[in-house]
GROMACS .gro file of C-alpha atoms in nm:
model
  264
    1MET     CA    1 -25.137  13.882  -5.890
    2LEU     CA    2 -25.357  13.946  -6.190
    3PRO     CA    3 -25.719  14.041  -6.122
    4SER     CA    4 -25.821  13.769  -6.369
    5PRO     CA    5 -25.691  13.411  -6.340
    6ARG     CA    6 -25.686  13.387  -6.719
    7GLY     CA    7 -25.396  13.629  -6.742
    8LEU     CA    8 -25.312  13.904  -6.988
    9ARG     CA    9 -25.412  13.895  -7.353
   10VAL     CA   10 -25.107  14.011  -7.545
   11LEU     CA   11 -25.052  14.099  -7.911
   12ALA     CA   12 -24.692  14.051  -8.032
   13VAL     CA   13 -24.595  14.240  -8.349
   14ASP     CA   14 -24.271  14.189  -8.547
   15ASP     CA   15 -24.205  14.149  -8.920
   16VAL     CA   16 -23.906  13.916  -8.861
   17PRO     CA   17 -24.040  13.558  -8.823
   18LEU     CA   18 -23.764  13.430  -8.593
   19ALA     CA   19 -23.787  13.736  -8.368
   20LEU     CA   20 -24.165  13.710  -8.353
   21SER     CA   21 -24.151  13.340  -8.271
   22GLU     CA   22 -23.901  13.397  -7.990
   23LEU     CA   23 -24.099  13.686  -7.844
   24CYS     CA   24 -24.417  13.475  -7.846
   25ARG     CA   25 -24.231  13.188  -7.680
   26LEU     CA   26 -24.106  13.411  -7.400
   27LEU     CA   27 -24.446  13.570  -7.348
   28ARG     CA   28 -24.626  13.235  -7.334
   29ALA     CA   29 -24.378  13.115  -7.074
   30ALA     CA   30 -24.450  13.413  -6.848
   31PRO     CA   31 -24.697  13.339  -6.565
   32GLU     CA   32 -24.872  13.678  -6.609
   33VAL     CA   33 -24.972  13.600  -6.967
   34GLY     CA   34 -25.283  13.401  -7.051
   35GLU     CA   35 -25.290  13.429  -7.431
   36VAL     CA   36 -25.056  13.555  -7.704
   37VAL     CA   37 -25.160  13.648  -8.058
   38ALA     CA   38 -24.890  13.705  -8.321
   39ALA     CA   39 -24.899  13.964  -8.602
   40ASP     CA   40 -24.619  13.982  -8.858
   41ASP     CA   41 -24.693  14.334  -8.988
   42PRO     CA   42 -24.862  14.654  -8.863
   43ILE     CA   43 -25.174  14.614  -9.078
   44SER     CA   44 -25.234  14.267  -8.939
   45ALA     CA   45 -25.189  14.415  -8.593
   46LEU     CA   46 -25.454  14.679  -8.663
   47ARG     CA   47 -25.692  14.413  -8.788
   48ASN     CA   48 -25.640  14.209  -8.472
   49ILE     CA   49 -25.705  14.512  -8.252
   50GLN     CA   50 -26.020  14.594  -8.448
   51ALA     CA   51 -26.148  14.238  -8.418
   52ASP     CA   52 -26.052  14.169  -8.057
   53ARG     CA   53 -25.932  14.325  -7.732
   54PHE     CA   54 -25.584  14.311  -7.588
   55ASP     CA   55 -25.437  14.424  -7.259
   56ALA     CA   56 -25.091  14.488  -7.402
   57VAL     CA   57 -24.909  14.511  -7.735
   58PHE     CA   58 -24.540  14.417  -7.758
   59LEU     CA   59 -24.428  14.601  -8.066
   60ASP     CA   60 -24.120  14.611  -8.292
   61ILE     CA   61 -24.022  14.951  -8.432
   62SER     CA   62 -23.851  14.888  -8.767
   63MET     CA   63 -24.124  14.750  -8.992
   64PRO     CA   64 -24.213  14.828  -9.354
   65GLY     CA   65 -24.507  15.051  -9.444
   66LEU     CA   66 -24.625  15.163  -9.101
   67ASP     CA   67 -24.348  15.147  -8.843
   68GLY     CA   68 -24.395  15.064  -8.477
   69VAL     CA   69 -24.386  15.424  -8.358
   70GLU     CA   70 -24.656  15.524  -8.606
   71LEU     CA   71 -24.868  15.224  -8.506
   72ALA     CA   72 -24.823  15.306  -8.137
   73ASN     CA   73 -24.933  15.662  -8.209
   74LEU     CA   74 -25.253  15.530  -8.364
   75LEU     CA   75 -25.316  15.298  -8.069
   76SER     CA   76 -25.251  15.575  -7.818
   77LYS     CA   77 -25.544  15.771  -7.963
   78LEU     CA   78 -25.794  15.498  -7.877
   79SER     CA   79 -26.029  15.581  -7.592
   80ASP     CA   80 -25.902  15.280  -7.398
   81PRO     CA   81 -25.571  15.180  -7.560
   82PRO     CA   82 -25.372  14.867  -7.480
   83VAL     CA   83 -25.050  14.910  -7.286
   84ILE     CA   84 -24.757  14.949  -7.528
   85VAL     CA   85 -24.416  14.787  -7.483
   86PHE     CA   86 -24.154  14.835  -7.755
   87VAL     CA   87 -23.923  14.547  -7.841
   88THR     CA   88 -23.646  14.658  -8.075
   89ALA     CA   89 -23.279  14.638  -8.164
   90HIS     CA   90 -23.251  15.017  -8.172
   91GLU     CA   91 -23.203  15.250  -7.876
   92GLU     CA   92 -23.253  15.582  -8.054
   93HIS     CA   93 -23.635  15.575  -8.041
   94ALA     CA   94 -23.659  15.540  -7.664
   95VAL     CA   95 -23.745  15.905  -7.598
   96THR     CA   96 -24.016  15.898  -7.864
   97ALA     CA   97 -24.150  15.569  -7.729
   98TYR     CA   98 -24.191  15.697  -7.376
   99GLY     CA   99 -24.330  16.023  -7.512
  100ILE     CA  100 -24.628  15.844  -7.664
  101GLY     CA  101 -24.694  15.651  -7.345
  102ALA     CA  102 -24.505  15.323  -7.385
  103VAL     CA  103 -24.463  15.156  -7.048
  104ASP     CA  104 -24.128  14.995  -7.133
  105TYR     CA  105 -23.863  14.963  -7.403
  106LEU     CA  106 -23.691  14.626  -7.445
  107LEU     CA  107 -23.377  14.574  -7.648
  108LYS     CA  108 -23.323  14.260  -7.855
  109PRO     CA  109 -23.228  13.992  -7.783
  110VAL     CA  110 -23.488  13.995  -7.507
  111ARG     CA  111 -23.401  13.816  -7.184
  112ALA     CA  112 -23.671  13.644  -6.981
  113GLU     CA  113 -23.575  13.843  -6.671
  114ARG     CA  114 -23.608  14.173  -6.853
  115LEU     CA  115 -23.941  14.067  -7.004
  116ALA     CA  116 -24.067  13.983  -6.656
  117MET     CA  117 -23.990  14.338  -6.545
  118ALA     CA  118 -24.184  14.477  -6.839
  119LEU     CA  119 -24.483  14.256  -6.762
  120THR     CA  120 -24.479  14.374  -6.403
  121LYS     CA  121 -24.508  14.731  -6.532
  122VAL     CA  122 -24.793  14.631  -6.761
  123VAL     CA  123 -24.987  14.469  -6.476
  124ARG     CA  124 -24.918  14.768  -6.250
  125MET     CA  125 -25.047  15.012  -6.512
  126LEU     CA  126 -25.361  14.809  -6.578
  127SER     CA  127 -25.427  14.769  -6.207
  128ALA     CA  128 -25.396  15.144  -6.156
  129GLY     CA  129 -25.705  15.201  -6.373
  130THR     CA  130 -26.040  15.291  -6.222
  131ALA     CA  131 -26.217  14.991  -6.374
  132PRO     CA  132 -26.141  14.630  -6.278
  133VAL     CA  133 -25.868  14.488  -6.501
  134THR     CA  134 -25.960  14.179  -6.701
  135PRO     CA  135 -25.823  14.042  -7.027
  136HIS     CA  136 -26.139  14.166  -7.196
  137ARG     CA  137 -26.159  14.531  -7.103
  138VAL     CA  138 -26.437  14.731  -7.268
  139ARG     CA  139 -26.318  14.992  -7.518
  140ARG     CA  140 -26.544  15.288  -7.586
  141PRO     CA  141 -26.739  15.263  -7.913
  142ASP     CA  142 -26.569  15.562  -8.081
  143ALA     CA  143 -26.233  15.387  -8.105
  144MET     CA  144 -26.241  15.315  -8.479
  145ALA     CA  145 -26.303  15.634  -8.675
  146VAL     CA  146 -26.089  15.501  -8.962
  147LEU     CA  147 -26.061  15.140  -9.078
  148PRO     CA  148 -25.773  15.002  -9.287
  149VAL     CA  149 -25.889  14.799  -9.590
  150GLU     CA  150 -25.651  14.589  -9.794
  151THR     CA  151 -25.730  14.520 -10.161
  152ALA     CA  152 -25.497  14.361 -10.415
  153GLY     CA  153 -25.194  14.418 -10.193
  154ARG     CA  154 -25.272  14.785 -10.128
  155THR     CA  155 -25.404  14.938  -9.807
  156ARG     CA  156 -25.647  15.225  -9.803
  157TYR     CA  157 -25.823  15.387  -9.509
  158VAL     CA  158 -26.201  15.424  -9.497
  159ARG     CA  159 -26.343  15.695  -9.275
  160ARG     CA  160 -26.645  15.615  -9.062
  161SER     CA  161 -26.810  15.938  -9.183
  162ASP     CA  162 -26.807  15.804  -9.541
  163VAL     CA  163 -26.996  15.485  -9.452
  164ARG     CA  164 -27.370  15.488  -9.524
  165PHE     CA  165 -27.447  15.139  -9.398
  166VAL     CA  166 -27.274  14.818  -9.295
  167GLU     CA  167 -27.369  14.469  -9.407
  168ALA     CA  168 -27.269  14.152  -9.222
  169ASN     CA  169 -27.087  13.885  -9.421
  170GLY     CA  170 -26.989  13.604  -9.183
  171ASP     CA  171 -26.677  13.708  -8.990
  172TYR     CA  172 -26.651  14.013  -9.218
  173VAL     CA  173 -26.850  14.329  -9.279
  174ARG     CA  174 -26.912  14.518  -9.601
  175LEU     CA  175 -26.879  14.895  -9.565
  176HIS     CA  176 -27.101  15.071  -9.820
  177THR     CA  177 -26.955  15.409  -9.918
  178PRO     CA  178 -26.995  15.640 -10.221
  179GLU     CA  179 -26.654  15.519 -10.342
  180GLY     CA  180 -26.754  15.153 -10.332
  181VAL     CA  181 -26.800  14.855 -10.102
  182HIS     CA  182 -26.510  14.760  -9.875
  183LEU     CA  183 -26.466  14.426  -9.700
  184VAL     CA  184 -26.322  14.429  -9.346
  185ARG     CA  185 -26.257  14.131  -9.120
  186MET     CA  186 -26.464  14.217  -8.814
  187PRO     CA  187 -26.793  14.084  -8.672
  188ILE     CA  188 -27.079  14.327  -8.713
  189SER     CA  189 -27.148  14.306  -8.338
  190ARG     CA  190 -26.798  14.440  -8.269
  191LEU     CA  191 -26.838  14.726  -8.514
  192GLU     CA  192 -27.176  14.806  -8.359
  193GLU     CA  193 -26.999  14.839  -8.024
  194TYR     CA  194 -26.741  15.078  -8.170
  195TRP     CA  195 -26.981  15.294  -8.371
  196ALA     CA  196 -27.302  15.302  -8.165
  197ASP     CA  197 -27.216  15.643  -8.016
  198SER     CA  198 -27.133  15.786  -8.360
  199GLY     CA  199 -27.477  15.778  -8.517
  200PHE     CA  200 -27.492  15.414  -8.630
  201LEU     CA  201 -27.786  15.195  -8.534
  202ARG     CA  202 -27.838  14.821  -8.563
  203VAL     CA  203 -28.162  14.792  -8.762
  204HIS     CA  204 -28.140  14.425  -8.857
  205ARG     CA  205 -27.942  14.118  -8.758
  206GLY     CA  206 -27.721  14.178  -9.061
  207TYR     CA  207 -27.718  14.559  -9.093
  208LEU     CA  208 -27.598  14.878  -8.929
  209VAL     CA  209 -27.701  15.210  -9.079
  210ALA     CA  210 -27.583  15.567  -9.030
  211LEU     CA  211 -27.886  15.763  -8.912
  212SER     CA  212 -27.774  16.070  -9.105
  213ALA     CA  213 -27.766  15.865  -9.428
  214ILE     CA  214 -28.136  15.775  -9.409
  215ARG     CA  215 -28.346  15.976  -9.655
  216GLU     CA  216 -28.681  15.816  -9.579
  217LEU     CA  217 -28.852  15.506  -9.447
  218ARG     CA  218 -29.053  15.304  -9.696
  219SER     CA  219 -29.235  14.972  -9.718
  220ASP     CA  220 -29.131  14.683  -9.939
  221SER     CA  221 -29.368  14.465 -10.143
  222SER     CA  222 -29.437  14.237  -9.846
  223GLY     CA  223 -29.503  14.518  -9.599
  224GLY     CA  224 -29.157  14.515  -9.440
  225LEU     CA  225 -28.978  14.837  -9.349
  226LEU     CA  226 -28.681  14.971  -9.546
  227ALA     CA  227 -28.444  15.255  -9.459
  228HIS     CA  228 -28.367  15.432  -9.786
  229THR     CA  229 -28.016  15.576  -9.838
  230ASP     CA  230 -27.847  15.718 -10.147
  231LEU     CA  231 -27.665  15.384 -10.181
  232GLY     CA  232 -27.970  15.162 -10.155
  233ASP     CA  233 -28.232  15.029  -9.916
  234VAL     CA  234 -28.150  14.872  -9.581
  235PRO     CA  235 -28.396  14.620  -9.433
  236VAL     CA  236 -28.533  14.703  -9.088
  237SER     CA  237 -28.656  14.418  -8.871
  238ARG     CA  238 -28.975  14.455  -8.669
  239ARG     CA  239 -28.790  14.445  -8.339
  240HIS     CA  240 -28.576  14.743  -8.443
  241ALA     CA  241 -28.841  14.951  -8.622
  242ARG     CA  242 -28.966  15.142  -8.319
  243GLU     CA  243 -28.615  15.229  -8.198
  244LEU     CA  244 -28.516  15.347  -8.545
  245ARG     CA  245 -28.815  15.582  -8.566
  246GLU     CA  246 -28.740  15.718  -8.218
  247GLN     CA  247 -28.373  15.768  -8.304
  248LEU     CA  248 -28.458  15.947  -8.629
  249LEU     CA  249 -28.699  16.176  -8.445
  250HIS     CA  250 -28.438  16.252  -8.179
  251ALA     CA  251 -28.173  16.318  -8.446
  252ALA     CA  252 -28.403  16.559  -8.626
  253GLN     CA  253 -28.488  16.740  -8.302
  254THR     CA  254 -28.124  16.774  -8.197
  255GLY     CA  255 -28.003  16.881  -8.541
  256MET     CA  256 -27.769  16.588  -8.592
  257PHE     CA  257 -27.854  16.571  -8.961
  258ASP     CA  258 -27.735  16.928  -9.003
  259ASP     CA  259 -27.391  16.855  -8.853
  260PRO     CA  260 -27.135  16.804  -9.133
  261THR     CA  261 -26.884  16.657  -8.889
  262ARG     CA  262 -27.110  16.366  -8.787
  263GLY     CA  263 -26.908  16.050  -8.750
  264ALA     CA  264 -26.576  16.213  -8.838
   0.00000   0.00000   0.00000
């Protein structure tokens, strides 16, 4: 029995449409599964994991760009990673798969009985954790030190340590870095959760700022507070002003501004 009646939240990843559709069908038919999200390439999978939480990822290996093993390696480095199950037509990667912590390795075409065994392992692994298992487990805020950004068909990776401040833009955020502004599909509240322990502070409903990027606090023409960075001024709301000043004082006292590895 699952600890939550809603069932597992599962991400299915495969670049072959028919294979992805069949995998999703089998997963949705399983009683342990409450919700299935499909991703047809590794970058889409990363975006989904950034924007939401999953209990398990069922992952193909042979995909263009970033293959399943490389993606699983990235996921395994998260503070609270989803359980990984490989679904592939190839047997030769099994040793590697188990070496990076995959709980199971399914060969295509996947049979419902074999999938059920894999899901049993997933539930067992989740239930063995120290925290109660729910479809929305809390991941520690330092999970996303690097964010993939796709522009004009190309993917680049933006390091958290290069970001001076973050600006909300609906379901997206704008990452302001010395190299430019990068748009990422993720709510600012989710990014705040990931980066709060890495020197980023919510100073306004629509802004996060890296404490180490703040050069000074200044007033605007209407008496409002601004946090000045080398990339521009960030508005600070009244409800966040006191916390910002306290955090800046603490950072100065603890020498955080002198640490070149901050946020890396």
